């Protein structure tokens, strides 16, 4: 449920056909990274948030643990409510900050839970504050809050999934949603530091800007075995199998780009407006990611060169990703929980 909700909350610009699967076995891989908005051109703009509007749900439970949400009798006010239950003491969240947030959600009318970070298999989500790619119930609700805060959100359809609802989550066009958001750290948008030298027979990488990396594939055959070269060594914790890892990535196929000045990317996380997250080491992404990223440190930039047998083998994934492709990824590891 947590992955289904995470995929629903964000605009599905990235279906991660490379790192997360796709095709007939997509159900075995991680979902689209980003909590996305389902806004359409006819959906009205979200109303301006207010701090309170009767009737109000109540929330019980210790900060940092799953809260208990009690929805009152009666119809919701129709207003977009963002109510700070507990004020944090950390920095104020600014527009475009990448905010690590744990959430719990319910549908007002039915009282049905719609999954969250504290449920089995759940994890925190990275929310780009104030971003139009995320439903306002998340993106607008974290904006201006302090790190460490617990926030109650009452989101009418215009602040959530609009007139179309979200059928796969049991959310109708008229459903008001209730969320509790626990705002954690502000995550860096990219890894910074001086890259180590790259051997001439491996792709060159330019990832200084906060955008998709520029990859240049050399004019030689790719390596036959997995390459997981650390370009920038992080200072954070070592990534363990089973953790949810947050990252920015850019990916290209070797052969179609061999000898070109700049590789054409078949996928990247930057276009979604939020870092990609997945459980690592558990078969939710291609084998080359699982083997290449477990054991690396948070804050590292890693060059992955993945042979076909640890990627998609003889399966083609489109014109930019032919069958038997060796894959090249530049991965910035931003965090892990």
PDB file of C-alpha atoms in Angstrom, residues 124-312:
ATOM      1  CA  UNK A 124       9.328   8.087   4.647  1.00  0.00           C
ATOM      2  CA  UNK A 125       8.730  10.039   1.458  1.00  0.00           C
ATOM      3  CA  UNK A 126      10.810  12.876   0.037  1.00  0.00           C
ATOM      4  CA  UNK A 127       8.484  15.803  -0.652  1.00  0.00           C
ATOM      5  CA  UNK A 128       9.664  18.762  -2.772  1.00  0.00           C
ATOM      6  CA  UNK A 129       8.189  21.698  -0.861  1.00  0.00           C
ATOM      7  CA  UNK A 130       5.860  23.864  -2.930  1.00  0.00           C
ATOM      8  CA  UNK A 131       6.315  21.766  -6.067  1.00  0.00           C
ATOM      9  CA  UNK A 132       3.414  21.475  -8.545  1.00  0.00           C
ATOM     10  CA  UNK A 133       4.450  17.865  -9.213  1.00  0.00           C
ATOM     11  CA  UNK A 134       3.172  16.805  -5.771  1.00  0.00           C
ATOM     12  CA  UNK A 135      -0.387  17.020  -4.497  1.00  0.00           C
ATOM     13  CA  UNK A 136      -0.863  20.214  -2.428  1.00  0.00           C
ATOM     14  CA  UNK A 137      -1.836  18.101   0.600  1.00  0.00           C
ATOM     15  CA  UNK A 138       1.860  17.240   0.770  1.00  0.00           C
ATOM     16  CA  UNK A 139       3.812  19.944  -1.086  1.00  0.00           C
ATOM     17  CA  UNK A 140       1.950  22.954   0.314  1.00  0.00           C
ATOM     18  CA  UNK A 141       1.540  21.447   3.776  1.00  0.00           C
ATOM     19  CA  UNK A 142       5.276  21.112   4.478  1.00  0.00           C
ATOM     20  CA  UNK A 143       6.139  24.561   3.120  1.00  0.00           C
ATOM     21  CA  UNK A 144       6.935  26.983   5.954  1.00  0.00           C
ATOM     22  CA  UNK A 145       6.934  24.300   8.640  1.00  0.00           C
ATOM     23  CA  UNK A 146       9.940  23.638  10.863  1.00  0.00           C
ATOM     24  CA  UNK A 147      11.832  20.371  10.755  1.00  0.00           C
ATOM     25  CA  UNK A 148      10.596  18.188  13.609  1.00  0.00           C
ATOM     26  CA  UNK A 149       6.970  19.301  13.319  1.00  0.00           C
ATOM     27  CA  UNK A 150       3.866  17.102  13.270  1.00  0.00           C
ATOM     28  CA  UNK A 151       1.182  18.540  11.004  1.00  0.00           C
ATOM     29  CA  UNK A 152      -2.497  17.674  10.538  1.00  0.00           C
ATOM     30  CA  UNK A 153      -3.784  18.119   6.988  1.00  0.00           C
ATOM     31  CA  UNK A 154      -7.414  18.073   5.861  1.00  0.00           C
ATOM     32  CA  UNK A 155      -7.398  18.007   2.074  1.00  0.00           C
ATOM     33  CA  UNK A 156     -10.535  18.515  -0.029  1.00  0.00           C
ATOM     34  CA  UNK A 157     -10.383  17.052  -3.555  1.00  0.00           C
ATOM     35  CA  UNK A 158      -8.827  20.228  -4.987  1.00  0.00           C
ATOM     36  CA  UNK A 159      -5.868  19.810  -2.621  1.00  0.00           C
ATOM     37  CA  UNK A 160      -5.608  16.084  -3.316  1.00  0.00           C
ATOM     38  CA  UNK A 161      -6.632  14.065  -6.386  1.00  0.00           C
ATOM     39  CA  UNK A 162      -9.200  16.401  -7.889  1.00  0.00           C
ATOM     40  CA  UNK A 163     -12.435  15.490  -9.628  1.00  0.00           C
ATOM     41  CA  UNK A 164     -11.038  12.195 -10.938  1.00  0.00           C
ATOM     42  CA  UNK A 165     -10.165  10.787  -7.490  1.00  0.00           C
ATOM     43  CA  UNK A 166      -7.841   7.786  -7.273  1.00  0.00           C
ATOM     44  CA  UNK A 167      -9.729   4.585  -7.929  1.00  0.00           C
ATOM     45  CA  UNK A 168      -6.872   2.223  -7.065  1.00  0.00           C
ATOM     46  CA  UNK A 169      -6.757   3.707  -3.565  1.00  0.00           C
ATOM     47  CA  UNK A 170     -10.535   3.728  -3.145  1.00  0.00           C
ATOM     48  CA  UNK A 171     -10.642   7.536  -3.309  1.00  0.00           C
ATOM     49  CA  UNK A 172     -13.627   9.055  -5.114  1.00  0.00           C
ATOM     50  CA  UNK A 173     -13.995  12.438  -6.775  1.00  0.00           C
ATOM     51  CA  UNK A 174     -15.675  13.890  -3.683  1.00  0.00           C
ATOM     52  CA  UNK A 175     -13.465  12.419  -0.968  1.00  0.00           C
ATOM     53  CA  UNK A 176     -11.731  14.632   1.556  1.00  0.00           C
ATOM     54  CA  UNK A 177      -8.494  13.115   2.860  1.00  0.00           C
ATOM     55  CA  UNK A 178      -6.895  13.468   6.271  1.00  0.00           C
ATOM     56  CA  UNK A 179      -3.129  13.189   6.705  1.00  0.00           C
ATOM     57  CA  UNK A 180      -0.715  13.494   9.570  1.00  0.00           C
ATOM     58  CA  UNK A 181       2.774  14.472   8.402  1.00  0.00           C
ATOM     59  CA  UNK A 182       5.878  14.087  10.561  1.00  0.00           C
ATOM     60  CA  UNK A 183       8.513  16.363   9.052  1.00  0.00           C
ATOM     61  CA  UNK A 184      12.040  15.023   9.296  1.00  0.00           C
ATOM     62  CA  UNK A 185      15.255  16.280   7.791  1.00  0.00           C
ATOM     63  CA  UNK A 186      15.777  18.419   4.701  1.00  0.00           C
ATOM     64  CA  UNK A 187      17.642  16.249   2.234  1.00  0.00           C
ATOM     65  CA  UNK A 188      20.291  17.690  -0.110  1.00  0.00           C
ATOM     66  CA  UNK A 189      19.197  17.840  -3.730  1.00  0.00           C
ATOM     67  CA  UNK A 190      22.487  16.379  -4.997  1.00  0.00           C
ATOM     68  CA  UNK A 191      25.877  15.112  -3.873  1.00  0.00           C
ATOM     69  CA  UNK A 192      28.679  17.666  -3.849  1.00  0.00           C
ATOM     70  CA  UNK A 193      32.445  17.269  -3.799  1.00  0.00           C
ATOM     71  CA  UNK A 194      35.396  16.631  -6.080  1.00  0.00           C
ATOM     72  CA  UNK A 195      35.068  13.575  -8.293  1.00  0.00           C
ATOM     73  CA  UNK A 196      37.858  11.036  -8.437  1.00  0.00           C
ATOM     74  CA  UNK A 197      39.569  10.330 -11.760  1.00  0.00           C
ATOM     75  CA  UNK A 198      37.759   7.969 -14.125  1.00  0.00           C
ATOM     76  CA  UNK A 199      39.745   5.470 -16.233  1.00  0.00           C
ATOM     77  CA  UNK A 200      39.703   6.195 -19.968  1.00  0.00           C
ATOM     78  CA  UNK A 201      37.800   3.003 -20.792  1.00  0.00           C
ATOM     79  CA  UNK A 202      34.851   4.030 -18.598  1.00  0.00           C
ATOM     80  CA  UNK A 203      32.236   6.753 -19.222  1.00  0.00           C
ATOM     81  CA  UNK A 204      33.057  10.313 -18.249  1.00  0.00           C
ATOM     82  CA  UNK A 205      30.618  12.103 -15.952  1.00  0.00           C
ATOM     83  CA  UNK A 206      29.702  15.779 -15.563  1.00  0.00           C
ATOM     84  CA  UNK A 207      27.231  16.116 -12.681  1.00  0.00           C
ATOM     85  CA  UNK A 208      28.157  19.453 -11.141  1.00  0.00           C
ATOM     86  CA  UNK A 209      24.799  21.114 -11.832  1.00  0.00           C
ATOM     87  CA  UNK A 210      21.545  20.236 -10.071  1.00  0.00           C
ATOM     88  CA  UNK A 211      20.185  18.505 -13.147  1.00  0.00           C
ATOM     89  CA  UNK A 212      20.559  15.255 -15.071  1.00  0.00           C
ATOM     90  CA  UNK A 213      24.211  14.248 -15.448  1.00  0.00           C
ATOM     91  CA  UNK A 214      26.104  14.537 -18.720  1.00  0.00           C
ATOM     92  CA  UNK A 215      27.502  11.115 -19.603  1.00  0.00           C
ATOM     93  CA  UNK A 216      30.097  10.512 -22.321  1.00  0.00           C
ATOM     94  CA  UNK A 217      30.557   6.868 -23.333  1.00  0.00           C
ATOM     95  CA  UNK A 218      34.040   6.000 -24.691  1.00  0.00           C
ATOM     96  CA  UNK A 219      34.559   4.383 -28.086  1.00  0.00           C
ATOM     97  CA  UNK A 220      35.371   0.918 -26.816  1.00  0.00           C
ATOM     98  CA  UNK A 221      33.518  -2.198 -25.750  1.00  0.00           C
ATOM     99  CA  UNK A 222      31.891  -2.065 -22.317  1.00  0.00           C
ATOM    100  CA  UNK A 223      33.268  -4.058 -19.386  1.00  0.00           C
ATOM    101  CA  UNK A 224      31.921  -7.594 -19.028  1.00  0.00           C
ATOM    102  CA  UNK A 225      31.397  -7.392 -15.271  1.00  0.00           C
ATOM    103  CA  UNK A 226      29.659  -4.928 -12.974  1.00  0.00           C
ATOM    104  CA  UNK A 227      31.470  -1.641 -12.319  1.00  0.00           C
ATOM    105  CA  UNK A 228      30.467   0.269  -9.166  1.00  0.00           C
ATOM    106  CA  UNK A 229      33.048   3.038  -8.980  1.00  0.00           C
ATOM    107  CA  UNK A 230      32.662   5.628  -6.221  1.00  0.00           C
ATOM    108  CA  UNK A 231      33.270   9.056  -7.770  1.00  0.00           C
ATOM    109  CA  UNK A 232      32.623  11.016  -4.571  1.00  0.00           C
ATOM    110  CA  UNK A 233      32.942   9.254  -1.203  1.00  0.00           C
ATOM    111  CA  UNK A 234      30.133  10.126   1.194  1.00  0.00           C
ATOM    112  CA  UNK A 235      30.467  10.488   4.944  1.00  0.00           C
ATOM    113  CA  UNK A 236      27.106   9.001   5.899  1.00  0.00           C
ATOM    114  CA  UNK A 237      26.050   5.544   6.987  1.00  0.00           C
ATOM    115  CA  UNK A 238      26.758   2.465   4.898  1.00  0.00           C
ATOM    116  CA  UNK A 239      23.746   1.333   2.853  1.00  0.00           C
ATOM    117  CA  UNK A 240      22.375  -2.019   4.020  1.00  0.00           C
ATOM    118  CA  UNK A 241      20.156  -4.464   2.169  1.00  0.00           C
ATOM    119  CA  UNK A 242      16.491  -3.808   2.984  1.00  0.00           C
ATOM    120  CA  UNK A 243      16.876  -0.076   3.543  1.00  0.00           C
ATOM    121  CA  UNK A 244      14.888   2.484   1.583  1.00  0.00           C
ATOM    122  CA  UNK A 245      17.422   4.575  -0.321  1.00  0.00           C
ATOM    123  CA  UNK A 246      16.796   8.061  -1.733  1.00  0.00           C
ATOM    124  CA  UNK A 247      18.794   9.092  -4.786  1.00  0.00           C
ATOM    125  CA  UNK A 248      19.110  11.137  -7.928  1.00  0.00           C
ATOM    126  CA  UNK A 249      20.136   9.202 -11.007  1.00  0.00           C
ATOM    127  CA  UNK A 250      20.776   9.501 -14.745  1.00  0.00           C
ATOM    128  CA  UNK A 251      20.914   6.499 -17.055  1.00  0.00           C
ATOM    129  CA  UNK A 252      22.126   5.746 -20.601  1.00  0.00           C
ATOM    130  CA  UNK A 253      22.696   2.639 -22.713  1.00  0.00           C
ATOM    131  CA  UNK A 254      26.320   2.003 -23.719  1.00  0.00           C
ATOM    132  CA  UNK A 255      26.237   0.883 -27.380  1.00  0.00           C
ATOM    133  CA  UNK A 256      23.765   3.472 -28.815  1.00  0.00           C
ATOM    134  CA  UNK A 257      25.938   6.237 -27.323  1.00  0.00           C
ATOM    135  CA  UNK A 258      29.419   4.820 -27.850  1.00  0.00           C
ATOM    136  CA  UNK A 259      31.854   7.514 -28.973  1.00  0.00           C
ATOM    137  CA  UNK A 260      29.305  10.354 -28.866  1.00  0.00           C
ATOM    138  CA  UNK A 261      30.042  13.632 -27.089  1.00  0.00           C
ATOM    139  CA  UNK A 262      26.934  13.341 -24.928  1.00  0.00           C
ATOM    140  CA  UNK A 263      24.879  10.216 -24.310  1.00  0.00           C
ATOM    141  CA  UNK A 264      21.137  10.335 -24.793  1.00  0.00           C
ATOM    142  CA  UNK A 265      19.578   9.446 -21.459  1.00  0.00           C
ATOM    143  CA  UNK A 266      16.799   6.871 -21.453  1.00  0.00           C
ATOM    144  CA  UNK A 267      15.777   7.877 -17.933  1.00  0.00           C
ATOM    145  CA  UNK A 268      16.579  10.223 -15.059  1.00  0.00           C
ATOM    146  CA  UNK A 269      15.066  11.158 -11.713  1.00  0.00           C
ATOM    147  CA  UNK A 270      15.488  14.918 -12.154  1.00  0.00           C
ATOM    148  CA  UNK A 271      12.459  15.272 -14.427  1.00  0.00           C
ATOM    149  CA  UNK A 272      10.065  14.130 -11.683  1.00  0.00           C
ATOM    150  CA  UNK A 273      10.840  16.992  -9.305  1.00  0.00           C
ATOM    151  CA  UNK A 274      11.785  14.618  -6.476  1.00  0.00           C
ATOM    152  CA  UNK A 275      14.485  12.073  -5.718  1.00  0.00           C
ATOM    153  CA  UNK A 276      13.730   8.441  -6.442  1.00  0.00           C
ATOM    154  CA  UNK A 277      13.321   6.033  -3.530  1.00  0.00           C
ATOM    155  CA  UNK A 278      13.398   2.251  -3.450  1.00  0.00           C
ATOM    156  CA  UNK A 279      14.146  -0.618  -1.102  1.00  0.00           C
ATOM    157  CA  UNK A 280      17.619  -1.795  -2.083  1.00  0.00           C
ATOM    158  CA  UNK A 281      19.092  -5.281  -2.097  1.00  0.00           C
ATOM    159  CA  UNK A 282      15.713  -7.016  -2.168  1.00  0.00           C
ATOM    160  CA  UNK A 283      15.059  -7.507  -5.881  1.00  0.00           C
ATOM    161  CA  UNK A 284      12.818  -4.469  -6.300  1.00  0.00           C
ATOM    162  CA  UNK A 285      15.221  -2.982  -8.846  1.00  0.00           C
ATOM    163  CA  UNK A 286      17.558  -4.544 -11.384  1.00  0.00           C
ATOM    164  CA  UNK A 287      20.339  -6.732  -9.998  1.00  0.00           C
ATOM    165  CA  UNK A 288      23.093  -4.289 -10.931  1.00  0.00           C
ATOM    166  CA  UNK A 289      21.558  -1.643  -8.666  1.00  0.00           C
ATOM    167  CA  UNK A 290      21.136  -4.048  -5.770  1.00  0.00           C
ATOM    168  CA  UNK A 291      24.719  -5.295  -6.007  1.00  0.00           C
ATOM    169  CA  UNK A 292      26.278  -1.964  -6.884  1.00  0.00           C
ATOM    170  CA  UNK A 293      24.688   0.258  -4.220  1.00  0.00           C
ATOM    171  CA  UNK A 294      24.532  -1.936  -1.117  1.00  0.00           C
ATOM    172  CA  UNK A 295      27.666  -1.205   0.910  1.00  0.00           C
ATOM    173  CA  UNK A 296      28.105   2.342  -0.393  1.00  0.00           C
ATOM    174  CA  UNK A 297      27.854   5.358   1.945  1.00  0.00           C
ATOM    175  CA  UNK A 298      25.146   7.991   2.061  1.00  0.00           C
ATOM    176  CA  UNK A 299      26.476  11.113   0.358  1.00  0.00           C
ATOM    177  CA  UNK A 300      28.334   9.169  -2.328  1.00  0.00           C
ATOM    178  CA  UNK A 301      28.194   9.552  -6.093  1.00  0.00           C
ATOM    179  CA  UNK A 302      28.520   6.193  -7.815  1.00  0.00           C
ATOM    180  CA  UNK A 303      29.169   5.312 -11.453  1.00  0.00           C
ATOM    181  CA  UNK A 304      27.440   2.019 -12.299  1.00  0.00           C
ATOM    182  CA  UNK A 305      28.188   0.129 -15.498  1.00  0.00           C
ATOM    183  CA  UNK A 306      25.817  -2.831 -15.547  1.00  0.00           C
ATOM    184  CA  UNK A 307      26.174  -5.762 -17.970  1.00  0.00           C
ATOM    185  CA  UNK A 308      22.994  -7.076 -19.658  1.00  0.00           C
ATOM    186  CA  UNK A 309      22.740 -10.171 -17.456  1.00  0.00           C
ATOM    187  CA  UNK A 310      22.356  -7.915 -14.409  1.00  0.00           C
ATOM    188  CA  UNK A 311      19.922  -5.594 -16.182  1.00  0.00           C
ATOM    189  CA  UNK A 312      17.351  -6.529 -18.854  1.00  0.00           C
TER     190      UNK A 312
END
